[in-house]
Amino acid sequence: MRFKRLGILFFGVIGNLMGMLVAPLPMMKSQDTQPEAQAVCPTPVLSRLKRHRLEAGETLESIARQYNLIPATLLGMNPILQQQPVTPGTEIVIPPYNGIQVNIPPGRSWQEVVKAYNARPDVVFEVNGCQTQPTALFLPGVNWSPKGPPIPALSLLSGYPLPQPTTMQMGYGWQLNPVLGRVVFHSGLDLTATVGTPVLSVGAGKIAFAGEREGYGKLVVVNHSSGKQTRYAHLDQIEVKVGQSVNLGDILGTVGTTGQPDSHEPHLHFEIRYNSDLGWVAEDPNPYFKVKQ
């Protein structure tokens, strides 16, 4: 299936931020049992947050300037600042530099989260104290957004779109299309499945589209919270209606061969998109769940 890439927004890590290492540090078995880790790695950023008590006349911008931060960092670290008004005496936390805090979803590794945010593993590993099994990370240089962090769906979309994990016919990104015989941009994953296999919602949401769409064939689109959207294409049957609420694991339809599939072998075309100023932009689904190669 050929789709024009509208653009993907990446939030990079500032490479030379606070004198961070360029080369990866060796992985420590346990920060608590390895004295050398304490000698090489700093105290985790989330253990070094300062406290600031709001005073009358202070503004978000003035506090950010005081600590050499951007306002978005303070808003992301302190949800109470997103409410109006905020009364004097309210205490907020101040990180040592710009970034966001991300909780590690159950069943996920910190490396998966770092990859999803397009951050540098060596930098994240160091600023978080060389922890091998953290429950939360501070990602330096990633900007908070009122629409939600770039990859909140790691916790929102915890399911798999088929009853069982399967092989991947075509991955995300620039791929060789076997039907066209040339390289095209592929906006999702093609997951092998027989016709009639149930197609499942990977998370809770509301049906935004259920019908025929050029190229996609029979298509179901689910809008999720935090500006995330999933698409399920080439279906044989559609079992939901527009406006219907669905939960994790609900049946959306069945695998088919409608539309213009990229191969003659039956499969589910699955996409994850996020809402941006450019519209619904496709992103790599691989960080959200493991698929067989």
PDB file of C-alpha atoms in Angstrom:
ATOM      1  CA  MET A   1       0.000   0.000   0.000  1.00  0.00           C
ATOM      2  CA  ARG A   2       1.412   3.396  -0.939  1.00  0.00           C
ATOM      3  CA  PHE A   3       0.926   6.325   1.343  1.00  0.00           C
ATOM      4  CA  LYS A   4       2.678   9.647   1.191  1.00  0.00           C
ATOM      5  CA  ARG A   5       4.599  10.350   4.343  1.00  0.00           C
ATOM      6  CA  LEU A   6       3.332  13.616   5.776  1.00  0.00           C
ATOM      7  CA  GLY A   7       6.167  13.822   8.213  1.00  0.00           C
ATOM      8  CA  ILE A   8       7.231  12.419  11.539  1.00  0.00           C
ATOM      9  CA  LEU A   9       8.143  14.626  14.430  1.00  0.00           C
ATOM     10  CA  PHE A  10      11.097  13.518  16.418  1.00  0.00           C
ATOM     11  CA  PHE A  11      12.211  14.933  19.708  1.00  0.00           C
ATOM     12  CA  GLY A  12      15.973  14.451  19.944  1.00  0.00           C
ATOM     13  CA  VAL A  13      18.277  14.483  22.890  1.00  0.00           C
ATOM     14  CA  ILE A  14      20.761  17.357  23.213  1.00  0.00           C
ATOM     15  CA  GLY A  15      23.990  15.457  22.649  1.00  0.00           C
ATOM     16  CA  ASN A  16      26.366  17.607  24.651  1.00  0.00           C
ATOM     17  CA  LEU A  17      23.934  18.377  27.451  1.00  0.00           C
ATOM     18  CA  MET A  18      25.673  18.704  30.814  1.00  0.00           C
ATOM     19  CA  GLY A  19      28.844  17.027  29.606  1.00  0.00           C
ATOM     20  CA  MET A  20      27.224  13.670  28.886  1.00  0.00           C
ATOM     21  CA  LEU A  21      29.260  10.773  27.581  1.00  0.00           C
ATOM     22  CA  VAL A  22      29.470  10.061  23.876  1.00  0.00           C
ATOM     23  CA  ALA A  23      30.269   6.360  24.215  1.00  0.00           C
ATOM     24  CA  PRO A  24      27.853   3.971  25.966  1.00  0.00           C
ATOM     25  CA  LEU A  25      28.698   3.007  29.509  1.00  0.00           C
ATOM     26  CA  PRO A  26      28.984  -0.695  30.343  1.00  0.00           C
ATOM     27  CA  MET A  27      25.748  -2.088  31.727  1.00  0.00           C
ATOM     28  CA  MET A  28      25.852  -2.648  35.481  1.00  0.00           C
ATOM     29  CA  LYS A  29      24.212  -5.699  36.998  1.00  0.00           C
ATOM     30  CA  SER A  30      22.894  -3.696  39.888  1.00  0.00           C
ATOM     31  CA  GLN A  31      23.474  -0.124  40.918  1.00  0.00           C
ATOM     32  CA  ASP A  32      23.050  -1.084  44.562  1.00  0.00           C
ATOM     33  CA  THR A  33      25.663  -3.870  44.490  1.00  0.00           C
ATOM     34  CA  GLN A  34      28.257  -2.294  42.192  1.00  0.00           C
ATOM     35  CA  PRO A  35      30.365   0.417  43.904  1.00  0.00           C
ATOM     36  CA  GLU A  36      31.937   1.311  40.549  1.00  0.00           C
ATOM     37  CA  ALA A  37      28.515   2.363  39.272  1.00  0.00           C
ATOM     38  CA  GLN A  38      28.236   4.972  41.984  1.00  0.00           C
ATOM     39  CA  ALA A  39      31.710   6.244  41.116  1.00  0.00           C
ATOM     40  CA  VAL A  40      30.981   6.572  37.375  1.00  0.00           C
ATOM     41  CA  CYS A  41      27.268   7.395  37.260  1.00  0.00           C
ATOM     42  CA  PRO A  42      25.645  10.478  38.782  1.00  0.00           C
ATOM     43  CA  THR A  43      22.678  10.343  41.106  1.00  0.00           C
ATOM     44  CA  PRO A  44      19.526   9.812  39.010  1.00  0.00           C
ATOM     45  CA  VAL A  45      17.943  13.075  37.863  1.00  0.00           C
ATOM     46  CA  LEU A  46      14.607  12.137  39.427  1.00  0.00           C
ATOM     47  CA  SER A  47      16.389  11.939  42.796  1.00  0.00           C
ATOM     48  CA  ARG A  48      17.864  15.419  42.336  1.00  0.00           C
ATOM     49  CA  LEU A  49      14.699  17.435  41.798  1.00  0.00           C
ATOM     50  CA  LYS A  50      14.658  20.794  43.577  1.00  0.00           C
ATOM     51  CA  ARG A  51      11.588  22.191  45.334  1.00  0.00           C
ATOM     52  CA  HIS A  52      10.240  25.648  44.589  1.00  0.00           C
ATOM     53  CA  ARG A  53       7.415  27.323  46.487  1.00  0.00           C
ATOM     54  CA  LEU A  54       5.429  29.758  44.352  1.00  0.00           C
ATOM     55  CA  GLU A  55       5.368  33.342  45.510  1.00  0.00           C
ATOM     56  CA  ALA A  56       2.923  36.122  44.647  1.00  0.00           C
ATOM     57  CA  GLY A  57       3.804  37.811  41.385  1.00  0.00           C
ATOM     58  CA  GLU A  58       5.761  34.889  39.950  1.00  0.00           C
ATOM     59  CA  THR A  59       4.877  33.595  36.509  1.00  0.00           C
ATOM     60  CA  LEU A  60       5.646  30.386  34.682  1.00  0.00           C
ATOM     61  CA  GLU A  61       8.069  32.255  32.465  1.00  0.00           C
ATOM     62  CA  SER A  62       9.894  33.960  35.340  1.00  0.00           C
ATOM     63  CA  ILE A  63      10.377  30.679  37.189  1.00  0.00           C
ATOM     64  CA  ALA A  64      11.644  28.996  34.021  1.00  0.00           C
ATOM     65  CA  ARG A  65      14.181  31.814  33.481  1.00  0.00           C
ATOM     66  CA  GLN A  66      15.325  31.539  37.102  1.00  0.00           C
ATOM     67  CA  TYR A  67      16.301  27.899  36.594  1.00  0.00           C
ATOM     68  CA  ASN A  68      17.422  28.216  32.955  1.00  0.00           C
ATOM     69  CA  LEU A  69      14.565  26.009  31.741  1.00  0.00           C
ATOM     70  CA  ILE A  70      11.767  26.335  29.201  1.00  0.00           C
ATOM     71  CA  PRO A  71       8.163  26.683  30.458  1.00  0.00           C
ATOM     72  CA  ALA A  72       7.170  23.366  28.838  1.00  0.00           C
ATOM     73  CA  THR A  73       9.537  21.496  31.155  1.00  0.00           C
ATOM     74  CA  LEU A  74       7.878  22.948  34.261  1.00  0.00           C
ATOM     75  CA  LEU A  75       4.401  22.196  32.879  1.00  0.00           C
ATOM     76  CA  GLY A  76       5.306  18.587  32.129  1.00  0.00           C
ATOM     77  CA  MET A  77       6.928  17.953  35.502  1.00  0.00           C
ATOM     78  CA  ASN A  78       4.144  19.722  37.421  1.00  0.00           C
ATOM     79  CA  PRO A  79       0.621  18.993  36.122  1.00  0.00           C
ATOM     80  CA  ILE A  80      -0.768  21.346  38.763  1.00  0.00           C
ATOM     81  CA  LEU A  81       0.660  24.246  36.728  1.00  0.00           C
ATOM     82  CA  GLN A  82      -1.645  23.275  33.878  1.00  0.00           C
ATOM     83  CA  GLN A  83      -4.589  24.327  36.070  1.00  0.00           C
ATOM     84  CA  GLN A  84      -5.677  27.906  36.538  1.00  0.00           C
ATOM     85  CA  PRO A  85      -5.253  29.648  38.822  1.00  0.00           C
ATOM     86  CA  VAL A  86      -2.306  28.329  40.851  1.00  0.00           C
ATOM     87  CA  THR A  87      -2.168  29.886  44.304  1.00  0.00           C
ATOM     88  CA  PRO A  88       0.979  31.222  46.019  1.00  0.00           C
ATOM     89  CA  GLY A  89       2.516  28.684  48.364  1.00  0.00           C
ATOM     90  CA  THR A  90       2.075  25.809  45.910  1.00  0.00           C
ATOM     91  CA  GLU A  91       5.214  23.689  45.780  1.00  0.00           C
ATOM     92  CA  ILE A  92       6.574  22.458  42.445  1.00  0.00           C
ATOM     93  CA  VAL A  93       9.579  20.355  41.423  1.00  0.00           C
ATOM     94  CA  ILE A  94      12.446  21.649  39.301  1.00  0.00           C
ATOM     95  CA  PRO A  95      14.662  19.299  37.248  1.00  0.00           C
ATOM     96  CA  PRO A  96      18.312  20.212  36.658  1.00  0.00           C
ATOM     97  CA  TYR A  97      17.722  20.602  32.917  1.00  0.00           C
ATOM     98  CA  ASN A  98      15.013  20.356  30.280  1.00  0.00           C
ATOM     99  CA  GLY A  99      13.254  17.051  29.658  1.00  0.00           C
ATOM    100  CA  ILE A 100      10.274  14.916  30.638  1.00  0.00           C
ATOM    101  CA  GLN A 101       9.532  12.124  33.075  1.00  0.00           C
ATOM    102  CA  VAL A 102       8.200   8.868  31.607  1.00  0.00           C
ATOM    103  CA  ASN A 103       6.927   5.886  33.578  1.00  0.00           C
ATOM    104  CA  ILE A 104       7.965   2.452  32.270  1.00  0.00           C
ATOM    105  CA  PRO A 105       4.798   0.526  31.298  1.00  0.00           C
ATOM    106  CA  PRO A 106       4.440  -2.981  32.768  1.00  0.00           C
ATOM    107  CA  GLY A 107       6.139  -5.575  30.611  1.00  0.00           C
ATOM    108  CA  ARG A 108       8.318  -3.013  28.832  1.00  0.00           C
ATOM    109  CA  SER A 109      12.047  -2.395  29.110  1.00  0.00           C
ATOM    110  CA  TRP A 110      13.629   1.008  29.497  1.00  0.00           C
ATOM    111  CA  GLN A 111      15.434   0.423  26.190  1.00  0.00           C
ATOM    112  CA  GLU A 112      12.077   0.128  24.375  1.00  0.00           C
ATOM    113  CA  VAL A 113      10.913   3.428  25.845  1.00  0.00           C
ATOM    114  CA  VAL A 114      14.146   5.174  24.914  1.00  0.00           C
ATOM    115  CA  LYS A 115      13.906   3.869  21.339  1.00  0.00           C
ATOM    116  CA  ALA A 116      10.301   5.010  21.076  1.00  0.00           C
ATOM    117  CA  TYR A 117      11.316   8.568  21.992  1.00  0.00           C
ATOM    118  CA  ASN A 118      14.276   8.497  19.599  1.00  0.00           C
ATOM    119  CA  ALA A 119      16.579   9.257  22.540  1.00  0.00           C
ATOM    120  CA  ARG A 120      20.193   8.157  22.997  1.00  0.00           C
ATOM    121  CA  PRO A 121      20.408   5.066  25.241  1.00  0.00           C
ATOM    122  CA  ASP A 122      23.872   5.940  26.582  1.00  0.00           C
ATOM    123  CA  VAL A 123      22.759   9.412  27.666  1.00  0.00           C
ATOM    124  CA  VAL A 124      19.509   8.197  29.236  1.00  0.00           C
ATOM    125  CA  PHE A 125      21.330   5.346  30.998  1.00  0.00           C
ATOM    126  CA  GLU A 126      23.801   7.730  32.597  1.00  0.00           C
ATOM    127  CA  VAL A 127      21.480  10.546  33.689  1.00  0.00           C
ATOM    128  CA  ASN A 128      19.201   7.967  35.304  1.00  0.00           C
ATOM    129  CA  GLY A 129      22.007   6.608  37.458  1.00  0.00           C
ATOM    130  CA  CYS A 130      22.867   3.519  35.360  1.00  0.00           C
ATOM    131  CA  GLN A 131      19.763   1.705  36.577  1.00  0.00           C
ATOM    132  CA  THR A 132      19.043  -1.498  34.670  1.00  0.00           C
ATOM    133  CA  GLN A 133      15.422  -1.880  35.798  1.00  0.00           C
ATOM    134  CA  PRO A 134      14.045   1.617  36.466  1.00  0.00           C
ATOM    135  CA  THR A 135      10.336   2.202  36.998  1.00  0.00           C
ATOM    136  CA  ALA A 136      10.574   5.746  35.604  1.00  0.00           C
ATOM    137  CA  LEU A 137      13.007   7.637  33.400  1.00  0.00           C
ATOM    138  CA  PHE A 138      13.984  11.242  32.901  1.00  0.00           C
ATOM    139  CA  LEU A 139      14.520  11.884  29.186  1.00  0.00           C
ATOM    140  CA  PRO A 140      16.704  14.989  28.754  1.00  0.00           C
ATOM    141  CA  GLY A 141      16.019  17.242  25.804  1.00  0.00           C
ATOM    142  CA  VAL A 142      12.520  15.863  25.093  1.00  0.00           C
ATOM    143  CA  ASN A 143       9.938  18.651  25.158  1.00  0.00           C
ATOM    144  CA  TRP A 144       6.595  18.258  26.900  1.00  0.00           C
ATOM    145  CA  SER A 145       3.526  19.029  24.773  1.00  0.00           C
ATOM    146  CA  PRO A 146      -0.056  19.804  25.878  1.00  0.00           C
ATOM    147  CA  LYS A 147      -1.202  17.116  23.424  1.00  0.00           C
ATOM    148  CA  GLY A 148       0.735  14.568  25.431  1.00  0.00           C
ATOM    149  CA  PRO A 149       4.264  13.181  25.179  1.00  0.00           C
ATOM    150  CA  PRO A 150       5.381  11.911  21.777  1.00  0.00           C
ATOM    151  CA  ILE A 151       4.973   8.246  22.690  1.00  0.00           C
ATOM    152  CA  PRO A 152       2.332   7.914  25.406  1.00  0.00           C
ATOM    153  CA  ALA A 153       0.781   4.962  23.599  1.00  0.00           C
ATOM    154  CA  LEU A 154       3.318   2.532  25.056  1.00  0.00           C
ATOM    155  CA  SER A 155       0.918   2.322  27.979  1.00  0.00           C
ATOM    156  CA  LEU A 156      -2.280   3.091  26.037  1.00  0.00           C
ATOM    157  CA  LEU A 157      -1.874   0.454  23.328  1.00  0.00           C
ATOM    158  CA  SER A 158      -0.854  -2.686  25.145  1.00  0.00           C
ATOM    159  CA  GLY A 159      -2.668  -5.252  23.007  1.00  0.00           C
ATOM    160  CA  TYR A 160      -1.982  -7.118  19.781  1.00  0.00           C
ATOM    161  CA  PRO A 161      -4.228  -6.744  16.710  1.00  0.00           C
ATOM    162  CA  LEU A 162      -4.555 -10.506  16.125  1.00  0.00           C
ATOM    163  CA  PRO A 163      -5.380 -13.407  18.484  1.00  0.00           C
ATOM    164  CA  GLN A 164      -1.755 -14.637  18.329  1.00  0.00           C
ATOM    165  CA  PRO A 165       1.574 -13.015  17.405  1.00  0.00           C
ATOM    166  CA  THR A 166       2.459 -13.745  13.813  1.00  0.00           C
ATOM    167  CA  THR A 167       5.121 -13.107  11.188  1.00  0.00           C
ATOM    168  CA  MET A 168       5.550  -9.730   9.531  1.00  0.00           C
ATOM    169  CA  GLN A 169       5.304  -9.646   5.743  1.00  0.00           C
ATOM    170  CA  MET A 170       6.330  -6.005   5.380  1.00  0.00           C
ATOM    171  CA  GLY A 171       7.677  -3.629   7.989  1.00  0.00           C
ATOM    172  CA  TYR A 172       7.330   0.087   8.563  1.00  0.00           C
ATOM    173  CA  GLY A 173       9.279   2.637   6.530  1.00  0.00           C
ATOM    174  CA  TRP A 174      10.927   2.404   3.135  1.00  0.00           C
ATOM    175  CA  GLN A 175      10.327  -1.138   1.927  1.00  0.00           C
ATOM    176  CA  LEU A 176      10.502  -3.113  -1.294  1.00  0.00           C
ATOM    177  CA  ASN A 177       6.932  -3.620  -2.479  1.00  0.00           C
ATOM    178  CA  PRO A 178       6.765  -7.116  -4.004  1.00  0.00           C
ATOM    179  CA  VAL A 179       3.688  -6.267  -6.093  1.00  0.00           C
ATOM    180  CA  LEU A 180       5.058  -3.029  -7.549  1.00  0.00           C
ATOM    181  CA  GLY A 181       8.666  -4.213  -7.661  1.00  0.00           C
ATOM    182  CA  ARG A 182      10.046  -0.960  -6.245  1.00  0.00           C
ATOM    183  CA  VAL A 183      10.802   0.697  -2.931  1.00  0.00           C
ATOM    184  CA  VAL A 184       7.900   2.654  -1.411  1.00  0.00           C
ATOM    185  CA  PHE A 185       7.124   4.154   1.979  1.00  0.00           C
ATOM    186  CA  HIS A 186       5.013   1.709   3.989  1.00  0.00           C
ATOM    187  CA  SER A 187       2.987   3.417   6.717  1.00  0.00           C
ATOM    188  CA  GLY A 188       2.408   0.397   8.960  1.00  0.00           C
ATOM    189  CA  LEU A 189       2.986  -3.330   9.427  1.00  0.00           C
ATOM    190  CA  ASP A 190       1.619  -6.188   7.338  1.00  0.00           C
ATOM    191  CA  LEU A 191       0.936  -9.098   9.708  1.00  0.00           C
ATOM    192  CA  THR A 192       0.359 -12.537   8.194  1.00  0.00           C
ATOM    193  CA  ALA A 193      -3.074 -14.037   8.951  1.00  0.00           C
ATOM    194  CA  THR A 194      -5.647 -16.219   7.227  1.00  0.00           C
ATOM    195  CA  VAL A 195      -8.874 -14.759   5.875  1.00  0.00           C
ATOM    196  CA  GLY A 196     -11.513 -14.693   8.591  1.00  0.00           C
ATOM    197  CA  THR A 197      -9.084 -14.291  11.512  1.00  0.00           C
ATOM    198  CA  PRO A 198     -10.538 -11.926  14.144  1.00  0.00           C
ATOM    199  CA  VAL A 199      -8.976  -8.451  14.220  1.00  0.00           C
ATOM    200  CA  LEU A 200      -8.713  -6.996  17.722  1.00  0.00           C
ATOM    201  CA  SER A 201      -8.433  -3.465  19.080  1.00  0.00           C
ATOM    202  CA  VAL A 202      -5.020  -2.907  20.671  1.00  0.00           C
ATOM    203  CA  GLY A 203      -6.470  -0.456  23.194  1.00  0.00           C
ATOM    204  CA  ALA A 204      -9.554   1.362  24.416  1.00  0.00           C
ATOM    205  CA  GLY A 205     -10.970   4.066  22.174  1.00  0.00           C
ATOM    206  CA  LYS A 206     -13.799   5.157  19.883  1.00  0.00           C
ATOM    207  CA  ILE A 207     -14.471   4.117  16.300  1.00  0.00           C
ATOM    208  CA  ALA A 208     -13.705   7.084  14.018  1.00  0.00           C
ATOM    209  CA  PHE A 209     -14.208   5.286  10.690  1.00  0.00           C
ATOM    210  CA  ALA A 210     -15.627   1.942   9.587  1.00  0.00           C
ATOM    211  CA  GLY A 211     -16.081   1.395   5.871  1.00  0.00           C
ATOM    212  CA  GLU A 212     -14.400   1.384   2.471  1.00  0.00           C
ATOM    213  CA  ARG A 213     -11.336   3.574   1.811  1.00  0.00           C
ATOM    214  CA  GLU A 214      -9.262   3.648  -1.368  1.00  0.00           C
ATOM    215  CA  GLY A 215      -6.169   1.492  -1.051  1.00  0.00           C
ATOM    216  CA  TYR A 216      -7.090   0.335   2.438  1.00  0.00           C
ATOM    217  CA  GLY A 217     -10.182  -1.577   1.309  1.00  0.00           C
ATOM    218  CA  LYS A 218     -12.450  -2.269   4.265  1.00  0.00           C
ATOM    219  CA  LEU A 219     -10.958  -0.185   7.057  1.00  0.00           C
ATOM    220  CA  VAL A 220     -11.560   0.408  10.765  1.00  0.00           C
ATOM    221  CA  VAL A 221     -10.008   3.455  12.451  1.00  0.00           C
ATOM    222  CA  VAL A 222      -9.930   3.755  16.246  1.00  0.00           C
ATOM    223  CA  ASN A 223      -9.118   7.033  18.015  1.00  0.00           C
ATOM    224  CA  HIS A 224      -7.431   6.591  21.387  1.00  0.00           C
ATOM    225  CA  SER A 225      -6.584   9.046  24.148  1.00  0.00           C
ATOM    226  CA  SER A 226      -3.488  11.273  24.054  1.00  0.00           C
ATOM    227  CA  GLY A 227      -3.890  11.873  20.329  1.00  0.00           C
ATOM    228  CA  LYS A 228      -3.235   8.314  19.169  1.00  0.00           C
ATOM    229  CA  GLN A 229      -4.989   6.464  16.369  1.00  0.00           C
ATOM    230  CA  THR A 230      -4.837   2.880  15.064  1.00  0.00           C
ATOM    231  CA  ARG A 231      -5.917   1.626  11.630  1.00  0.00           C
ATOM    232  CA  TYR A 232      -6.842  -1.917  10.579  1.00  0.00           C
ATOM    233  CA  ALA A 233      -7.042  -2.435   6.798  1.00  0.00           C
ATOM    234  CA  HIS A 234      -7.873  -4.973   4.051  1.00  0.00           C
ATOM    235  CA  LEU A 235     -10.632  -6.427   6.236  1.00  0.00           C
ATOM    236  CA  ASP A 236     -13.145  -8.990   5.042  1.00  0.00           C
ATOM    237  CA  GLN A 237     -15.878  -8.105   7.544  1.00  0.00           C
ATOM    238  CA  ILE A 238     -16.382  -5.033   9.759  1.00  0.00           C
ATOM    239  CA  GLU A 239     -18.037  -5.673  13.130  1.00  0.00           C
ATOM    240  CA  VAL A 240     -18.195  -2.119  14.556  1.00  0.00           C
ATOM    241  CA  LYS A 241     -19.863   1.203  13.775  1.00  0.00           C
ATOM    242  CA  VAL A 242     -18.692   4.820  13.858  1.00  0.00           C
ATOM    243  CA  GLY A 243     -19.035   6.361  17.312  1.00  0.00           C
ATOM    244  CA  GLN A 244     -18.936   3.015  19.094  1.00  0.00           C
ATOM    245  CA  SER A 245     -16.636   2.716  22.112  1.00  0.00           C
ATOM    246  CA  VAL A 246     -14.299  -0.271  22.174  1.00  0.00           C
ATOM    247  CA  ASN A 247     -12.061  -1.794  24.798  1.00  0.00           C
ATOM    248  CA  LEU A 248      -8.749  -3.621  24.641  1.00  0.00           C
ATOM    249  CA  GLY A 249      -9.236  -6.914  22.780  1.00  0.00           C
ATOM    250  CA  ASP A 250     -12.670  -6.144  21.291  1.00  0.00           C
ATOM    251  CA  ILE A 251     -13.290  -7.626  17.841  1.00  0.00           C
ATOM    252  CA  LEU A 252     -13.275  -4.970  15.108  1.00  0.00           C
ATOM    253  CA  GLY A 253     -13.674  -7.271  12.113  1.00  0.00           C
ATOM    254  CA  THR A 254     -11.921 -10.112  10.301  1.00  0.00           C
ATOM    255  CA  VAL A 255      -8.856 -10.370   8.084  1.00  0.00           C
ATOM    256  CA  GLY A 256      -9.525 -10.112   4.357  1.00  0.00           C
ATOM    257  CA  THR A 257      -7.935  -9.124   1.052  1.00  0.00           C
ATOM    258  CA  THR A 258      -9.918  -5.993   0.136  1.00  0.00           C
ATOM    259  CA  GLY A 259      -8.338  -2.840  -1.247  1.00  0.00           C
ATOM    260  CA  GLN A 260      -4.846  -2.887  -2.708  1.00  0.00           C
ATOM    261  CA  PRO A 261      -2.698  -5.151  -0.505  1.00  0.00           C
ATOM    262  CA  ASP A 262       1.077  -5.168  -0.923  1.00  0.00           C
ATOM    263  CA  SER A 263       1.176  -8.943  -1.398  1.00  0.00           C
ATOM    264  CA  HIS A 264      -1.094 -11.732  -2.570  1.00  0.00           C
ATOM    265  CA  GLU A 265      -0.771 -13.536   0.776  1.00  0.00           C
ATOM    266  CA  PRO A 266      -3.591 -12.588   3.200  1.00  0.00           C
ATOM    267  CA  HIS A 267      -2.545 -10.236   5.989  1.00  0.00           C
ATOM    268  CA  LEU A 268      -3.679  -7.444   8.292  1.00  0.00           C
ATOM    269  CA  HIS A 269      -2.320  -3.990   7.512  1.00  0.00           C
ATOM    270  CA  PHE A 270      -1.927  -2.264  10.906  1.00  0.00           C
ATOM    271  CA  GLU A 271      -0.964   1.361  11.546  1.00  0.00           C
ATOM    272  CA  ILE A 272      -0.389   3.656  14.507  1.00  0.00           C
ATOM    273  CA  ARG A 273      -0.733   7.391  13.919  1.00  0.00           C
ATOM    274  CA  TYR A 274      -0.537  10.470  16.113  1.00  0.00           C
ATOM    275  CA  ASN A 275      -2.345  13.784  15.849  1.00  0.00           C
ATOM    276  CA  SER A 276      -0.154  16.733  14.869  1.00  0.00           C
ATOM    277  CA  ASP A 277      -0.336  20.060  13.064  1.00  0.00           C
ATOM    278  CA  LEU A 278       0.271  18.056   9.885  1.00  0.00           C
ATOM    279  CA  GLY A 279      -2.723  15.808  10.519  1.00  0.00           C
ATOM    280  CA  TRP A 280      -2.640  12.126  11.472  1.00  0.00           C
ATOM    281  CA  VAL A 281       1.022  11.199  10.963  1.00  0.00           C
ATOM    282  CA  ALA A 282       2.133   7.563  10.722  1.00  0.00           C
ATOM    283  CA  GLU A 283       4.716   6.314  13.198  1.00  0.00           C
ATOM    284  CA  ASP A 284       6.628   3.071  13.642  1.00  0.00           C
ATOM    285  CA  PRO A 285       4.418   0.505  15.461  1.00  0.00           C
ATOM    286  CA  ASN A 286       7.351  -1.749  16.382  1.00  0.00           C
ATOM    287  CA  PRO A 287       8.133  -0.119  19.772  1.00  0.00           C
ATOM    288  CA  TYR A 288       4.555  -0.812  20.916  1.00  0.00           C
ATOM    289  CA  PHE A 289       4.592  -4.569  20.657  1.00  0.00           C
ATOM    290  CA  LYS A 290       6.885  -7.366  19.603  1.00  0.00           C
ATOM    291  CA  VAL A 291       6.295  -9.091  16.272  1.00  0.00           C
ATOM    292  CA  LYS A 292       7.891 -12.175  14.746  1.00  0.00           C
ATOM    293  CA  GLN A 293      10.315 -11.418  11.916  1.00  0.00           C
TER     294      GLN A 293
END
